[in-house]
CSV table of C-alpha atoms and ligand atoms in Angstrom, one decimal:
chain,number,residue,atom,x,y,z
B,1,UNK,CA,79.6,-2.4,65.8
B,2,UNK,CA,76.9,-5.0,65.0
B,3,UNK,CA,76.0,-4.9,61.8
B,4,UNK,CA,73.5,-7.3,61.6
B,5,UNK,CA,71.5,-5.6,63.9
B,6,UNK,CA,71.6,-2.1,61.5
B,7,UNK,CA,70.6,-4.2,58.9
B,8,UNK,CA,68.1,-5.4,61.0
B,9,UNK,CA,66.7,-1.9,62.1
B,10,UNK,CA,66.7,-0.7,58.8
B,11,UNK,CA,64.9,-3.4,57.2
B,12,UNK,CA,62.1,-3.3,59.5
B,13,UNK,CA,62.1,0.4,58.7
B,14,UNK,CA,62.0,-0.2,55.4
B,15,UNK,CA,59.0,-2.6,55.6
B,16,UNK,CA,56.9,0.2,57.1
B,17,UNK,CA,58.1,2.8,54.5
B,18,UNK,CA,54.2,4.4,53.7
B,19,UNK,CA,56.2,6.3,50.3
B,20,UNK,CA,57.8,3.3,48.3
B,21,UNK,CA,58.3,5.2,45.2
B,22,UNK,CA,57.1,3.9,41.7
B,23,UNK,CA,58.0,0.9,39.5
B,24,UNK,CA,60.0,1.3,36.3
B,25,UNK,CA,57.7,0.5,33.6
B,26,UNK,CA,58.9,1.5,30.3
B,27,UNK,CA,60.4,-1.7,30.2
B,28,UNK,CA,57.3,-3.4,30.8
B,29,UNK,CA,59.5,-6.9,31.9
B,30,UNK,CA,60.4,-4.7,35.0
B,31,UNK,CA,56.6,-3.6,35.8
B,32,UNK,CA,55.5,-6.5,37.0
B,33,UNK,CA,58.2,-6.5,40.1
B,34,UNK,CA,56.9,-6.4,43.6
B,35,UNK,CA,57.0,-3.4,44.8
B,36,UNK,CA,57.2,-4.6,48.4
B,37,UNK,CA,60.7,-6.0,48.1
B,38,UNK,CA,63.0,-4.6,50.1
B,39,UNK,CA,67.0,-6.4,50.4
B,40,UNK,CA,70.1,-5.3,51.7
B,41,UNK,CA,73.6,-6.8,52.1
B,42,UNK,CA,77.2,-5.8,53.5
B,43,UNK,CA,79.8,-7.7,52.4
B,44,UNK,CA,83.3,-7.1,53.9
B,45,UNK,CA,86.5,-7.5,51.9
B,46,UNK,CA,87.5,-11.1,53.2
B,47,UNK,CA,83.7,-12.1,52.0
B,48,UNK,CA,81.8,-12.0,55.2
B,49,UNK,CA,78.7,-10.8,54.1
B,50,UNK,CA,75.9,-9.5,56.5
B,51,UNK,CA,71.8,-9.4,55.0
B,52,UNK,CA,68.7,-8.3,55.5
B,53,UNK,CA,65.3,-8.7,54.1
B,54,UNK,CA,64.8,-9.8,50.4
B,55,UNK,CA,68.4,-10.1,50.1
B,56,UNK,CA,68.7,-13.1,48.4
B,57,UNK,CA,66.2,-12.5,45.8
B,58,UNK,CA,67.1,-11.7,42.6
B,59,UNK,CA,66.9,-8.8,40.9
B,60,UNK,CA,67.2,-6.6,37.2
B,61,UNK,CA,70.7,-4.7,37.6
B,62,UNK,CA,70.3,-2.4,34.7
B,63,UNK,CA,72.6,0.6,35.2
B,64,UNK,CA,74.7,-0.7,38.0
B,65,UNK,CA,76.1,-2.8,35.1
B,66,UNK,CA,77.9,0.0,33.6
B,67,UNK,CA,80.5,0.0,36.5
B,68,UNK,CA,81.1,-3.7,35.7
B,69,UNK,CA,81.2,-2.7,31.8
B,70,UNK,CA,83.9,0.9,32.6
B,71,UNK,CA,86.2,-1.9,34.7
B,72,UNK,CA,86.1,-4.1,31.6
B,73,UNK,CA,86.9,-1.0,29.2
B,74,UNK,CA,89.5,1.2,31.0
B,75,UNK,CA,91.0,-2.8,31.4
B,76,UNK,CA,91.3,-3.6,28.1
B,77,UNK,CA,91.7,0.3,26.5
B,78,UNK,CA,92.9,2.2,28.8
B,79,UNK,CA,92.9,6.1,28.9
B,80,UNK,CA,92.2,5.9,25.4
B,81,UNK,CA,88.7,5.2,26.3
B,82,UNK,CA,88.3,9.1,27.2
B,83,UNK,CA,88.6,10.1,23.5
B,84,UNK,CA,84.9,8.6,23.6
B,85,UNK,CA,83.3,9.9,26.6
B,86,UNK,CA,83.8,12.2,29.2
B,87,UNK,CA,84.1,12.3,32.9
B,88,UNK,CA,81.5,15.1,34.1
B,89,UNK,CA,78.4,14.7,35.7
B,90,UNK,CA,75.4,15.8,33.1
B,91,UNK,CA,72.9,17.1,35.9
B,92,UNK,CA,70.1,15.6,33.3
B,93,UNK,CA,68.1,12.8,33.3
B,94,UNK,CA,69.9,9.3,32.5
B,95,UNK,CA,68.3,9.1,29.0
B,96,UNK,CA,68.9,12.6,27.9
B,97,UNK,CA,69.8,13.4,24.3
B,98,UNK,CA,70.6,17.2,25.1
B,99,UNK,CA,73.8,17.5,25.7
B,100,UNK,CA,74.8,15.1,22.8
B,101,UNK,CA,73.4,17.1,20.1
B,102,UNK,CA,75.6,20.0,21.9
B,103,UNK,CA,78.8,18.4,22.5
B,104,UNK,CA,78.9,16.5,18.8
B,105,UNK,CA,78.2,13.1,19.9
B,106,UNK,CA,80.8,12.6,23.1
B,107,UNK,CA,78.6,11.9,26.1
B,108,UNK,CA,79.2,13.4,29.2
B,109,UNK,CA,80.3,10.3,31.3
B,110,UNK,CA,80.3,6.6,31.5
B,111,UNK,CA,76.9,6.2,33.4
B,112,UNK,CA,74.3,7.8,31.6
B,113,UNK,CA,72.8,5.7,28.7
B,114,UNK,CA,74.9,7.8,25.6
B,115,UNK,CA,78.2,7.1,27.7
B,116,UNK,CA,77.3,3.7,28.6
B,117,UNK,CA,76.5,3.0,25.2
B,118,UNK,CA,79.8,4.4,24.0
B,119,UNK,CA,81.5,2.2,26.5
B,120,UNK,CA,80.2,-1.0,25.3
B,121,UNK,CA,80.7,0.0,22.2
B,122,UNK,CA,84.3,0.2,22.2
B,123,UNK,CA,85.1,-3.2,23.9
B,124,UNK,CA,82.6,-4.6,21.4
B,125,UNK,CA,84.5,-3.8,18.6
B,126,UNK,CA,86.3,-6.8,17.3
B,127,UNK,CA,84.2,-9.1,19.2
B,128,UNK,CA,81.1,-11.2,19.1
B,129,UNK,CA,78.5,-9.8,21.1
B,130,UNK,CA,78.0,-13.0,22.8
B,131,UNK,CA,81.9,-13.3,23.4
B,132,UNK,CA,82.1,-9.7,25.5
B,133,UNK,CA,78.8,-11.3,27.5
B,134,UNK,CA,80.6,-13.9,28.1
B,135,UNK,CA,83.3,-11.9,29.4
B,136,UNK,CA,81.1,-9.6,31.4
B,137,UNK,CA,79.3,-12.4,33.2
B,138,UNK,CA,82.8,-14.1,34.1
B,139,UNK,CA,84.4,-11.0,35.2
B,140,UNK,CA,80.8,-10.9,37.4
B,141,UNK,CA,81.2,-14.0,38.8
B,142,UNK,CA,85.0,-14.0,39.4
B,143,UNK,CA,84.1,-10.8,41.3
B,144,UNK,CA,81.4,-11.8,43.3
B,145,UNK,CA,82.8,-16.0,43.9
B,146,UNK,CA,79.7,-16.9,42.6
B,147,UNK,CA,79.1,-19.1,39.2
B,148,UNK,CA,75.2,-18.7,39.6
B,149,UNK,CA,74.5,-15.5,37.9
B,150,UNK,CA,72.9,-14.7,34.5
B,151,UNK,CA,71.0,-12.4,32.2
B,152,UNK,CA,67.7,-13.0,31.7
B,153,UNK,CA,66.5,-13.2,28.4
B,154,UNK,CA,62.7,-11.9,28.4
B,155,UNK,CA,63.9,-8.6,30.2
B,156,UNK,CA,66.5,-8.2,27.4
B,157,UNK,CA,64.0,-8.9,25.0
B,158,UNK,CA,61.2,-6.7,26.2
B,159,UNK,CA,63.8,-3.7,26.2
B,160,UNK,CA,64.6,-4.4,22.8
B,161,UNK,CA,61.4,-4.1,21.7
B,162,UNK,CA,60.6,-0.5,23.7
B,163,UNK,CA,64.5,0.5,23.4
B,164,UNK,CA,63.3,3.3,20.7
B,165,UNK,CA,65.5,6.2,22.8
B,166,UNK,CA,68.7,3.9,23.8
B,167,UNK,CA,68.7,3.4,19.6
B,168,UNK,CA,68.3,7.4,19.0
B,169,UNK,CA,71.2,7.8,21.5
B,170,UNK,CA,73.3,5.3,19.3
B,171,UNK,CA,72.1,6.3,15.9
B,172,UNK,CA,73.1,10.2,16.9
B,173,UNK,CA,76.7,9.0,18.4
B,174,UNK,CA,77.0,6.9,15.0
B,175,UNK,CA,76.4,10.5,13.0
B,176,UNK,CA,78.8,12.4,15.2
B,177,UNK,CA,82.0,9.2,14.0
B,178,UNK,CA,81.2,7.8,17.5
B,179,UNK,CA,80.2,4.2,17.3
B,180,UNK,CA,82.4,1.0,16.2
B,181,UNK,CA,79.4,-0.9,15.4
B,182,UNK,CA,75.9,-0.8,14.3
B,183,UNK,CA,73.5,1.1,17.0
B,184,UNK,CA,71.0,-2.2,16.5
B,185,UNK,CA,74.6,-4.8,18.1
B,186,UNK,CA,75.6,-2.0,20.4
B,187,UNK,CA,72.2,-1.3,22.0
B,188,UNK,CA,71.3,-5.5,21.7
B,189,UNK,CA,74.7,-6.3,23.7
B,190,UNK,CA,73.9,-3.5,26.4
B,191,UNK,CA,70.2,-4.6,26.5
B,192,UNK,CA,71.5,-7.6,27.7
B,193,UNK,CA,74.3,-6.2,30.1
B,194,UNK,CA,71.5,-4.4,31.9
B,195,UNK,CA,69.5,-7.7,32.1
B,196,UNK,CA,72.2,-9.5,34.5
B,197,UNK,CA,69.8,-10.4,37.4
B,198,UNK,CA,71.8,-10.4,40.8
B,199,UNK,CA,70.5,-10.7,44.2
B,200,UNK,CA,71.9,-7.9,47.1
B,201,UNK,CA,74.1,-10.9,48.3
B,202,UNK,CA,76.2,-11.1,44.9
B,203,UNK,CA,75.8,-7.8,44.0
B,204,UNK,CA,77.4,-6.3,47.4
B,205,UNK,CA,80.3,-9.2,47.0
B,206,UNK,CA,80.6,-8.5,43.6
B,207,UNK,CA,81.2,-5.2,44.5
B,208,UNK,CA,84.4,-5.3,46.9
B,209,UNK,CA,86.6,-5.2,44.3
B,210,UNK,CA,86.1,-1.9,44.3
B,211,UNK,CA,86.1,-1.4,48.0
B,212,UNK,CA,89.6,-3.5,48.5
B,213,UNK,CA,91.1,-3.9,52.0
B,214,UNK,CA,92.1,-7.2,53.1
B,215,UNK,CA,91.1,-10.3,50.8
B,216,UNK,CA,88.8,-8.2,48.9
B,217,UNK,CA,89.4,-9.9,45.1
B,218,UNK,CA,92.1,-7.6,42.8
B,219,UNK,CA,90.5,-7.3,39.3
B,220,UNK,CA,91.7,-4.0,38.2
B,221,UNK,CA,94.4,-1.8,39.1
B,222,UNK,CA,93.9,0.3,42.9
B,223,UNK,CA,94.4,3.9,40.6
B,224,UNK,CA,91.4,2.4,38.4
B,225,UNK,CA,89.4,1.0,41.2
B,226,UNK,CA,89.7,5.1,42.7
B,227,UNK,CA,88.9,6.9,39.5
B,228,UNK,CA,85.4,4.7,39.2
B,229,UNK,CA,84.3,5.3,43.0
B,230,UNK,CA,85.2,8.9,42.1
B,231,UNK,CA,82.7,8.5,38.8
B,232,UNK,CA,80.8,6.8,40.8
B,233,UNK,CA,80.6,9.9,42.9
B,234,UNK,CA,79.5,12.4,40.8
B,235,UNK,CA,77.9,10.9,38.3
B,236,UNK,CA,76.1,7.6,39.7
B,237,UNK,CA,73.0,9.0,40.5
B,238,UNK,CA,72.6,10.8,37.3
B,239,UNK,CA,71.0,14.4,38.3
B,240,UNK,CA,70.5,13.2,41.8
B,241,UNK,CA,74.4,12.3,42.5
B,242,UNK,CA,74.9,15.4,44.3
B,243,UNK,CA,72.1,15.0,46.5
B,244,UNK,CA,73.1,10.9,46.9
B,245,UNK,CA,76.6,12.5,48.0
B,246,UNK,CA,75.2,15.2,50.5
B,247,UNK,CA,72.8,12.4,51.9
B,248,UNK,CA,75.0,9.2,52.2
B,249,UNK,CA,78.3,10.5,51.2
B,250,UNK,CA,79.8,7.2,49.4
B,251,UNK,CA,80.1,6.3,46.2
B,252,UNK,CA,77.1,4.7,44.7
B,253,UNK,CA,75.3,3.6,41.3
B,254,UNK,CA,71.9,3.2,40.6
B,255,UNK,CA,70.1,0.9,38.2
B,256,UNK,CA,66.1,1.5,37.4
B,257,UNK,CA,65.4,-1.9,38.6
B,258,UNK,CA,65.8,-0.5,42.0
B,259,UNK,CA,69.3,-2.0,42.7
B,260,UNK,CA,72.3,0.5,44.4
B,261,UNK,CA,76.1,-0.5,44.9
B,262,UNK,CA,77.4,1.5,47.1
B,263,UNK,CA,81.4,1.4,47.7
B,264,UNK,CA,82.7,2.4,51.5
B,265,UNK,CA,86.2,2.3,50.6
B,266,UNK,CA,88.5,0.0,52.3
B,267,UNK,CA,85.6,-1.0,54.4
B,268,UNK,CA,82.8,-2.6,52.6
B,269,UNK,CA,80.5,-2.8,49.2
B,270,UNK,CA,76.8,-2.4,49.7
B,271,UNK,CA,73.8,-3.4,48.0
B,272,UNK,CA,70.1,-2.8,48.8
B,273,UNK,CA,67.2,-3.2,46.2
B,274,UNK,CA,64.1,-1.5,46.4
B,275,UNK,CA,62.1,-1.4,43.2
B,276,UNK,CA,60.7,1.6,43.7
B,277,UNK,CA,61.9,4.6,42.0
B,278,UNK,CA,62.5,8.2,42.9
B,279,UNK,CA,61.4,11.3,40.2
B,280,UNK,CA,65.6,10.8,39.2
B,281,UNK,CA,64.8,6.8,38.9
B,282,UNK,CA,66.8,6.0,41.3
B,283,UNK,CA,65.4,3.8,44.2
B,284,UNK,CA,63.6,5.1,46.4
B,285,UNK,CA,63.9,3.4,49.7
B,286,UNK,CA,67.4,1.9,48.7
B,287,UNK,CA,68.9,5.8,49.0
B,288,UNK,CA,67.3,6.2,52.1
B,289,UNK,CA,68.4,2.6,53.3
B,290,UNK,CA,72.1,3.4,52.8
B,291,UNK,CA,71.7,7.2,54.2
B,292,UNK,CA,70.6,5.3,57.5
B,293,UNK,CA,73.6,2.6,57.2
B,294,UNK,CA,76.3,5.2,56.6
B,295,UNK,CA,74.6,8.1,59.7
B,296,UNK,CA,74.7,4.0,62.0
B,297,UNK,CA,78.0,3.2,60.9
B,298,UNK,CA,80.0,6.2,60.7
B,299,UNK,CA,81.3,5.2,57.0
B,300,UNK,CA,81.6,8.2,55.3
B,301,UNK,CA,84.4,9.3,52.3
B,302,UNK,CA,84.7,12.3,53.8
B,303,UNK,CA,85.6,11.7,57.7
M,401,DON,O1,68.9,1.9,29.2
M,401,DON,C1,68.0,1.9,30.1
M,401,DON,O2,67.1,2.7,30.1
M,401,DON,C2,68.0,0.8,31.1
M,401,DON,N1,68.5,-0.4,30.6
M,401,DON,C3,68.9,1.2,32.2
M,401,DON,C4,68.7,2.6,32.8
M,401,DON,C5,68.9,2.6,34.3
M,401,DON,O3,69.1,1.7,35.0
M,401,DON,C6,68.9,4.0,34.9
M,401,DON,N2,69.2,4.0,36.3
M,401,DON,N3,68.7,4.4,37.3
Protein backbone atom coordinates (compact mmCIF):
# COMPACT_ATOMS: atom_id res chain seq x y z
CA UNK A 1 0.00 0.00 0.00
CA UNK A 2 1.53 3.50 -0.66
CA UNK A 3 0.42 5.75 1.53
CA UNK A 4 1.93 8.75 0.47
CA UNK A 5 0.21 8.58 -2.63
CA UNK A 6 -3.51 8.40 -0.65
CA UNK A 7 -2.42 11.24 1.07
CA UNK A 8 -1.52 12.69 -1.99
CA UNK A 9 -4.98 11.93 -3.76
CA UNK A 10 -6.76 13.12 -0.99
CA UNK A 11 -5.21 16.36 -0.53
CA UNK A 12 -5.54 17.38 -3.99
CA UNK A 13 -9.15 16.49 -3.41
CA UNK A 14 -9.41 18.38 -0.64
CA UNK A 15 -7.95 21.55 -2.35
CA UNK A 16 -10.84 21.48 -4.81
CA UNK A 17 -13.51 20.79 -2.04
CA UNK A 18 -16.21 23.71 -3.54
CA UNK A 19 -18.25 23.16 0.34
CA UNK A 20 -15.36 23.97 2.98
CA UNK A 21 -17.66 24.35 5.81
CA UNK A 22 -17.52 27.47 8.20
CA UNK A 23 -15.04 28.92 10.56
CA UNK A 24 -15.49 28.78 14.36
CA UNK A 25 -16.00 32.19 15.43
CA UNK A 26 -17.34 32.47 18.78
CA UNK A 27 -13.91 32.46 19.85
CA UNK A 28 -13.07 35.23 17.73
CA UNK A 29 -8.92 34.23 18.11
CA UNK A 30 -10.05 31.22 15.87
CA UNK A 31 -11.95 33.45 13.08
CA UNK A 32 -9.37 34.81 11.60
CA UNK A 33 -7.92 31.15 10.44
CA UNK A 34 -7.62 30.44 6.76
CA UNK A 35 -10.10 28.65 5.68
CA UNK A 36 -8.20 27.13 2.82
CA UNK A 37 -5.92 25.08 4.95
CA UNK A 38 -6.11 21.74 4.53
CA UNK A 39 -3.24 19.08 6.41
CA UNK A 40 -3.08 15.55 6.94
CA UNK A 41 -0.55 13.12 8.56
CA UNK A 42 -0.18 9.18 9.25
CA UNK A 43 2.06 8.34 11.63
CA UNK A 44 2.90 4.64 12.22
CA UNK A 45 3.75 3.16 15.60
CA UNK A 46 7.71 3.08 15.22
CA UNK A 47 7.22 7.05 14.11
CA UNK A 48 7.34 6.97 10.46
CA UNK A 49 5.05 9.53 9.71
CA UNK A 50 3.56 10.11 6.10
CA UNK A 51 1.96 14.08 5.23
CA UNK A 52 0.13 15.92 3.07
CA UNK A 53 -0.74 19.49 2.47
CA UNK A 54 -0.69 22.01 5.37
CA UNK A 55 0.52 19.39 7.50
CA UNK A 56 3.12 21.11 9.20
CA UNK A 57 1.18 24.14 10.06
CA UNK A 58 0.06 24.71 13.26
CA UNK A 59 -3.07 24.61 14.47
CA UNK A 60 -5.85 25.41 17.75
CA UNK A 61 -6.48 21.74 19.14
CA UNK A 62 -9.40 22.74 21.34
CA UNK A 63 -11.44 19.57 22.01
CA UNK A 64 -9.04 16.92 20.84
CA UNK A 65 -7.28 17.98 24.09
CA UNK A 66 -9.71 16.31 26.22
CA UNK A 67 -8.32 12.78 25.15
CA UNK A 68 -4.90 14.04 26.34
CA UNK A 69 -6.57 15.51 29.61
CA UNK A 70 -9.05 11.75 30.25
CA UNK A 71 -5.37 9.88 29.80
CA UNK A 72 -3.95 12.22 32.40
CA UNK A 73 -7.13 11.66 34.82
CA UNK A 74 -8.06 7.92 34.55
CA UNK A 75 -3.79 8.02 35.21
CA UNK A 76 -3.63 9.64 38.22
CA UNK A 77 -7.55 8.70 39.62
CA UNK A 78 -8.50 5.93 38.20
CA UNK A 79 -12.13 4.48 37.98
CA UNK A 80 -12.91 6.79 40.61
CA UNK A 81 -13.04 9.39 37.98
CA UNK A 82 -16.60 7.91 36.88
CA UNK A 83 -18.19 9.11 40.21
CA UNK A 84 -17.89 12.55 38.17
CA UNK A 85 -18.88 11.87 34.70
CA UNK A 86 -20.36 9.41 32.73
CA UNK A 87 -19.56 7.36 29.78
CA UNK A 88 -22.64 7.78 27.30
CA UNK A 89 -22.80 9.67 24.29
CA UNK A 90 -25.23 12.86 24.86
CA UNK A 91 -26.63 12.98 21.06
CA UNK A 92 -26.62 17.05 21.80
CA UNK A 93 -24.48 19.62 20.83
CA UNK A 94 -20.98 19.89 22.61
CA UNK A 95 -21.91 22.92 24.77
CA UNK A 96 -25.25 21.75 25.80
CA UNK A 97 -26.50 22.45 29.32
CA UNK A 98 -29.66 20.05 28.99
CA UNK A 99 -28.94 17.12 30.19
CA UNK A 100 -27.03 18.61 33.26
CA UNK A 101 -29.88 20.36 34.71
CA UNK A 102 -31.55 16.67 34.24
CA UNK A 103 -29.00 14.41 35.52
CA UNK A 104 -28.04 16.82 38.72
CA UNK A 105 -24.85 18.02 37.58
CA UNK A 106 -22.93 14.65 36.23
CA UNK A 107 -22.23 15.13 32.62
CA UNK A 108 -22.80 12.63 30.21
CA UNK A 109 -19.16 11.86 29.14
CA UNK A 110 -15.61 13.05 29.15
CA UNK A 111 -15.85 14.94 25.69
CA UNK A 112 -18.50 17.35 25.80
CA UNK A 113 -17.55 20.68 27.50
CA UNK A 114 -19.59 19.82 31.09
CA UNK A 115 -17.57 16.41 31.20
CA UNK A 116 -14.39 17.91 30.07
CA UNK A 117 -14.76 20.42 32.47
CA UNK A 118 -15.41 17.95 35.22
CA UNK A 119 -12.23 16.16 34.09
CA UNK A 120 -9.95 18.92 34.54
CA UNK A 121 -11.40 19.64 37.39
CA UNK A 122 -10.51 16.69 39.25
CA UNK A 123 -6.77 16.50 38.41
CA UNK A 124 -6.70 20.22 39.19
CA UNK A 125 -7.49 19.77 42.57
CA UNK A 126 -4.48 20.07 44.74
CA UNK A 127 -2.50 21.60 42.12
CA UNK A 128 -1.50 24.88 40.53
CA UNK A 129 -3.10 25.52 37.43
CA UNK A 130 0.14 26.17 35.84
CA UNK A 131 1.67 22.86 37.39
CA UNK A 132 -1.21 20.44 35.66
CA UNK A 133 -0.23 22.67 32.22
CA UNK A 134 2.87 21.83 32.75
CA UNK A 135 2.05 18.41 33.07
CA UNK A 136 -0.28 18.26 30.14
CA UNK A 137 2.17 19.83 27.78
CA UNK A 138 4.92 17.21 28.94
CA UNK A 139 2.80 14.28 28.68
CA UNK A 140 2.08 16.09 24.94
CA UNK A 141 5.42 16.23 24.07
CA UNK A 142 6.68 12.87 25.61
CA UNK A 143 3.84 11.50 23.38
CA UNK A 144 4.41 13.07 20.32
CA UNK A 145 8.87 13.13 20.63
CA UNK A 146 8.54 16.54 20.13
CA UNK A 147 9.62 19.51 22.74
CA UNK A 148 8.23 22.26 20.32
CA UNK A 149 4.70 22.46 21.32
CA UNK A 150 2.77 25.17 23.30
CA UNK A 151 -0.45 26.95 24.13
CA UNK A 152 -0.95 30.05 22.79
CA UNK A 153 -1.82 32.66 25.00
CA UNK A 154 -4.14 35.16 22.87
CA UNK A 155 -6.46 32.20 21.92
CA UNK A 156 -6.69 31.34 25.66
CA UNK A 157 -7.29 34.73 26.38
CA UNK A 158 -9.87 35.56 23.77
CA UNK A 159 -11.92 32.44 25.11
CA UNK A 160 -11.73 33.74 28.38
CA UNK A 161 -13.19 36.70 27.58
CA UNK A 162 -16.38 35.06 25.42
CA UNK A 163 -16.25 31.79 27.62
CA UNK A 164 -19.84 33.04 29.28
CA UNK A 165 -21.40 29.24 28.49
CA UNK A 166 -18.11 26.97 29.50
CA UNK A 167 -18.58 29.21 33.02
CA UNK A 168 -22.55 28.46 33.23
CA UNK A 169 -21.51 24.79 32.65
CA UNK A 170 -19.02 25.03 35.66
CA UNK A 171 -21.05 27.34 37.85
CA UNK A 172 -24.23 24.60 37.42
CA UNK A 173 -21.72 21.46 38.16
CA UNK A 174 -20.43 23.68 41.24
CA UNK A 175 -24.43 23.81 42.54
CA UNK A 176 -24.98 20.17 41.83
CA UNK A 177 -21.36 19.36 44.65
CA UNK A 178 -19.57 18.78 41.33
CA UNK A 179 -16.46 20.93 41.13
CA UNK A 180 -13.12 20.90 43.33
CA UNK A 181 -12.40 24.34 42.42
CA UNK A 182 -13.74 27.64 41.45
CA UNK A 183 -15.61 27.55 37.82
CA UNK A 184 -13.33 31.00 37.06
CA UNK A 185 -9.57 28.21 37.75
CA UNK A 186 -11.41 25.35 36.24
CA UNK A 187 -12.64 26.94 33.05
CA UNK A 188 -9.03 29.32 32.98
CA UNK A 189 -6.88 25.99 33.06
CA UNK A 190 -9.15 24.22 30.27
CA UNK A 191 -9.19 27.57 28.24
CA UNK A 192 -5.79 27.04 28.03
CA UNK A 193 -5.68 23.11 27.44
CA UNK A 194 -7.83 23.81 24.42
CA UNK A 195 -5.26 26.47 23.26
CA UNK A 196 -2.31 23.83 22.76
CA UNK A 197 -1.49 24.66 19.06
CA UNK A 198 -0.20 21.36 17.23
CA UNK A 199 0.49 20.83 13.65
CA UNK A 200 -1.11 17.32 11.91
CA UNK A 201 2.59 16.09 12.17
CA UNK A 202 2.66 16.13 16.11
CA UNK A 203 -0.82 15.66 16.63
CA UNK A 204 -0.98 12.20 14.53
CA UNK A 205 2.45 11.19 16.49
CA UNK A 206 1.16 12.32 19.53
CA UNK A 207 -1.50 10.24 18.91
CA UNK A 208 -0.04 6.52 18.60
CA UNK A 209 -0.04 5.97 22.00
CA UNK A 210 -3.21 5.25 21.67
CA UNK A 211 -2.87 3.27 18.47
CA UNK A 212 0.13 0.98 19.97
CA UNK A 213 1.70 -1.82 17.83
CA UNK A 214 5.35 -1.96 17.55
CA UNK A 215 7.46 1.07 19.05
CA UNK A 216 4.37 3.10 19.38
CA UNK A 217 5.31 5.10 23.03
CA UNK A 218 3.52 3.24 26.31
CA UNK A 219 1.94 6.11 28.33
CA UNK A 220 -1.05 4.51 29.89
CA UNK A 221 -2.03 1.12 30.47
CA UNK A 222 -3.37 -1.05 26.87
CA UNK A 223 -7.07 -1.63 29.06
CA UNK A 224 -7.03 2.38 29.32
CA UNK A 225 -5.66 3.09 25.96
CA UNK A 226 -9.10 0.70 24.68
CA UNK A 227 -11.67 2.22 26.94
CA UNK A 228 -10.71 5.90 25.38
CA UNK A 229 -10.80 4.68 21.59
CA UNK A 230 -14.01 3.15 22.71
CA UNK A 231 -15.14 6.83 24.14
CA UNK A 232 -13.68 8.07 21.47
CA UNK A 233 -16.19 6.09 19.50
CA UNK A 234 -19.29 7.07 20.62
CA UNK A 235 -18.84 10.05 21.90
CA UNK A 236 -16.00 11.98 19.86
CA UNK A 237 -17.99 13.62 17.56
CA UNK A 238 -20.55 14.85 19.96
CA UNK A 239 -24.13 14.32 18.09
CA UNK A 240 -22.42 13.44 14.94
CA UNK A 241 -20.28 10.33 16.39
CA UNK A 242 -22.57 7.95 15.07
CA UNK A 243 -22.56 9.26 11.75
CA UNK A 244 -18.33 9.67 12.07
CA UNK A 245 -18.56 5.81 12.99
CA UNK A 246 -20.95 4.73 10.05
CA UNK A 247 -18.74 6.97 7.64
CA UNK A 248 -15.04 6.20 8.70
CA UNK A 249 -15.54 3.67 11.27
CA UNK A 250 -12.42 4.53 13.69
CA UNK A 251 -12.20 6.16 16.58
CA UNK A 252 -11.90 9.86 16.32
CA UNK A 253 -12.14 13.29 18.26
CA UNK A 254 -12.92 16.45 17.03
CA UNK A 255 -11.81 19.95 18.10
CA UNK A 256 -13.66 23.26 16.71
CA UNK A 257 -10.40 24.43 15.39
CA UNK A 258 -10.91 22.01 12.72
CA UNK A 259 -8.36 19.42 14.07
CA UNK A 260 -9.45 15.33 14.10
CA UNK A 261 -7.33 12.42 15.76
CA UNK A 262 -8.28 9.60 14.52
CA UNK A 263 -6.95 6.15 16.10
CA UNK A 264 -6.64 2.92 13.63
CA UNK A 265 -5.82 0.61 16.25
CA UNK A 266 -2.57 -1.23 16.13
CA UNK A 267 -2.05 0.36 12.84
CA UNK A 268 -1.73 4.00 12.88
CA UNK A 269 -2.94 7.63 14.51
CA UNK A 270 -4.27 10.22 12.11
CA UNK A 271 -4.58 13.78 12.03
CA UNK A 272 -6.04 16.05 9.33
CA UNK A 273 -7.05 19.77 10.00
CA UNK A 274 -9.55 21.56 8.06
CA UNK A 275 -10.88 24.64 9.78
CA UNK A 276 -14.01 24.48 8.45
CA UNK A 277 -16.82 23.25 10.39
CA UNK A 278 -19.81 21.03 9.93
CA UNK A 279 -23.58 22.12 11.55
CA UNK A 280 -22.11 19.46 14.54
CA UNK A 281 -18.62 21.70 14.51
CA UNK A 282 -16.82 19.22 13.63
CA UNK A 283 -14.59 19.68 10.52
CA UNK A 284 -15.83 19.56 7.64
CA UNK A 285 -13.40 18.37 5.06
CA UNK A 286 -11.24 16.64 7.83
CA UNK A 287 -14.35 13.90 8.24
CA UNK A 288 -14.51 13.43 4.75
CA UNK A 289 -10.57 13.30 4.42
CA UNK A 290 -10.41 10.32 6.83
CA UNK A 291 -13.73 8.61 5.33
CA UNK A 292 -11.57 8.56 2.00
CA UNK A 293 -8.23 7.24 3.93
CA UNK A 294 -10.05 4.46 5.78
CA UNK A 295 -12.54 3.25 2.14
CA UNK A 296 -8.18 3.53 0.44
CA UNK A 297 -6.74 1.73 3.13
CA UNK A 298 -8.97 -0.82 4.27
CA UNK A 299 -8.49 0.29 8.08
CA UNK A 300 -11.61 -0.21 9.67
CA UNK A 301 -12.44 -1.34 13.57
CA UNK A 302 -14.83 -3.34 12.43
CA UNK A 303 -13.20 -5.84 9.67
O1 LIG B 1 -15.02 24.93 25.08
C1 LIG B 1 -15.10 25.21 23.90
O2 LIG B 1 -16.13 25.62 23.40
C2 LIG B 1 -13.84 25.08 23.05
N1 LIG B 1 -12.68 25.43 23.80
C3 LIG B 1 -13.67 23.68 22.57
C4 LIG B 1 -14.91 23.11 21.90
C5 LIG B 1 -14.60 22.14 20.80
O3 LIG B 1 -13.51 22.05 20.30
C6 LIG B 1 -15.76 21.38 20.26
N2 LIG B 1 -15.34 20.46 19.21
N3 LIG B 1 -15.63 20.25 18.11
Amino acid sequence: MDLQSILNDIAAEMAAAPDRGKVADYIPELASVDAKRFGIAVALPDGRCMTAGDAEVAFSIQSVSKVFTLALALGRLGDQLWARVGREPSGLPFNSILQLEQENGIPRNPFINAGALAVTDAILAGHQPKELLGELLRFVQTSAEDADIHINEAVAQSETEHGDRNMALAHFMAAHGNLSNRPELTCGTYFHQCAIEMTCRQLAMAGRFLAGGHGAPHMISPQRVRRINALMLTCGHYDASGDFAYRVGLPGKSGVGGGILVIAPGRASIAVWSPGLNRHGNSQLGTLAVERLAQATGWSIFG
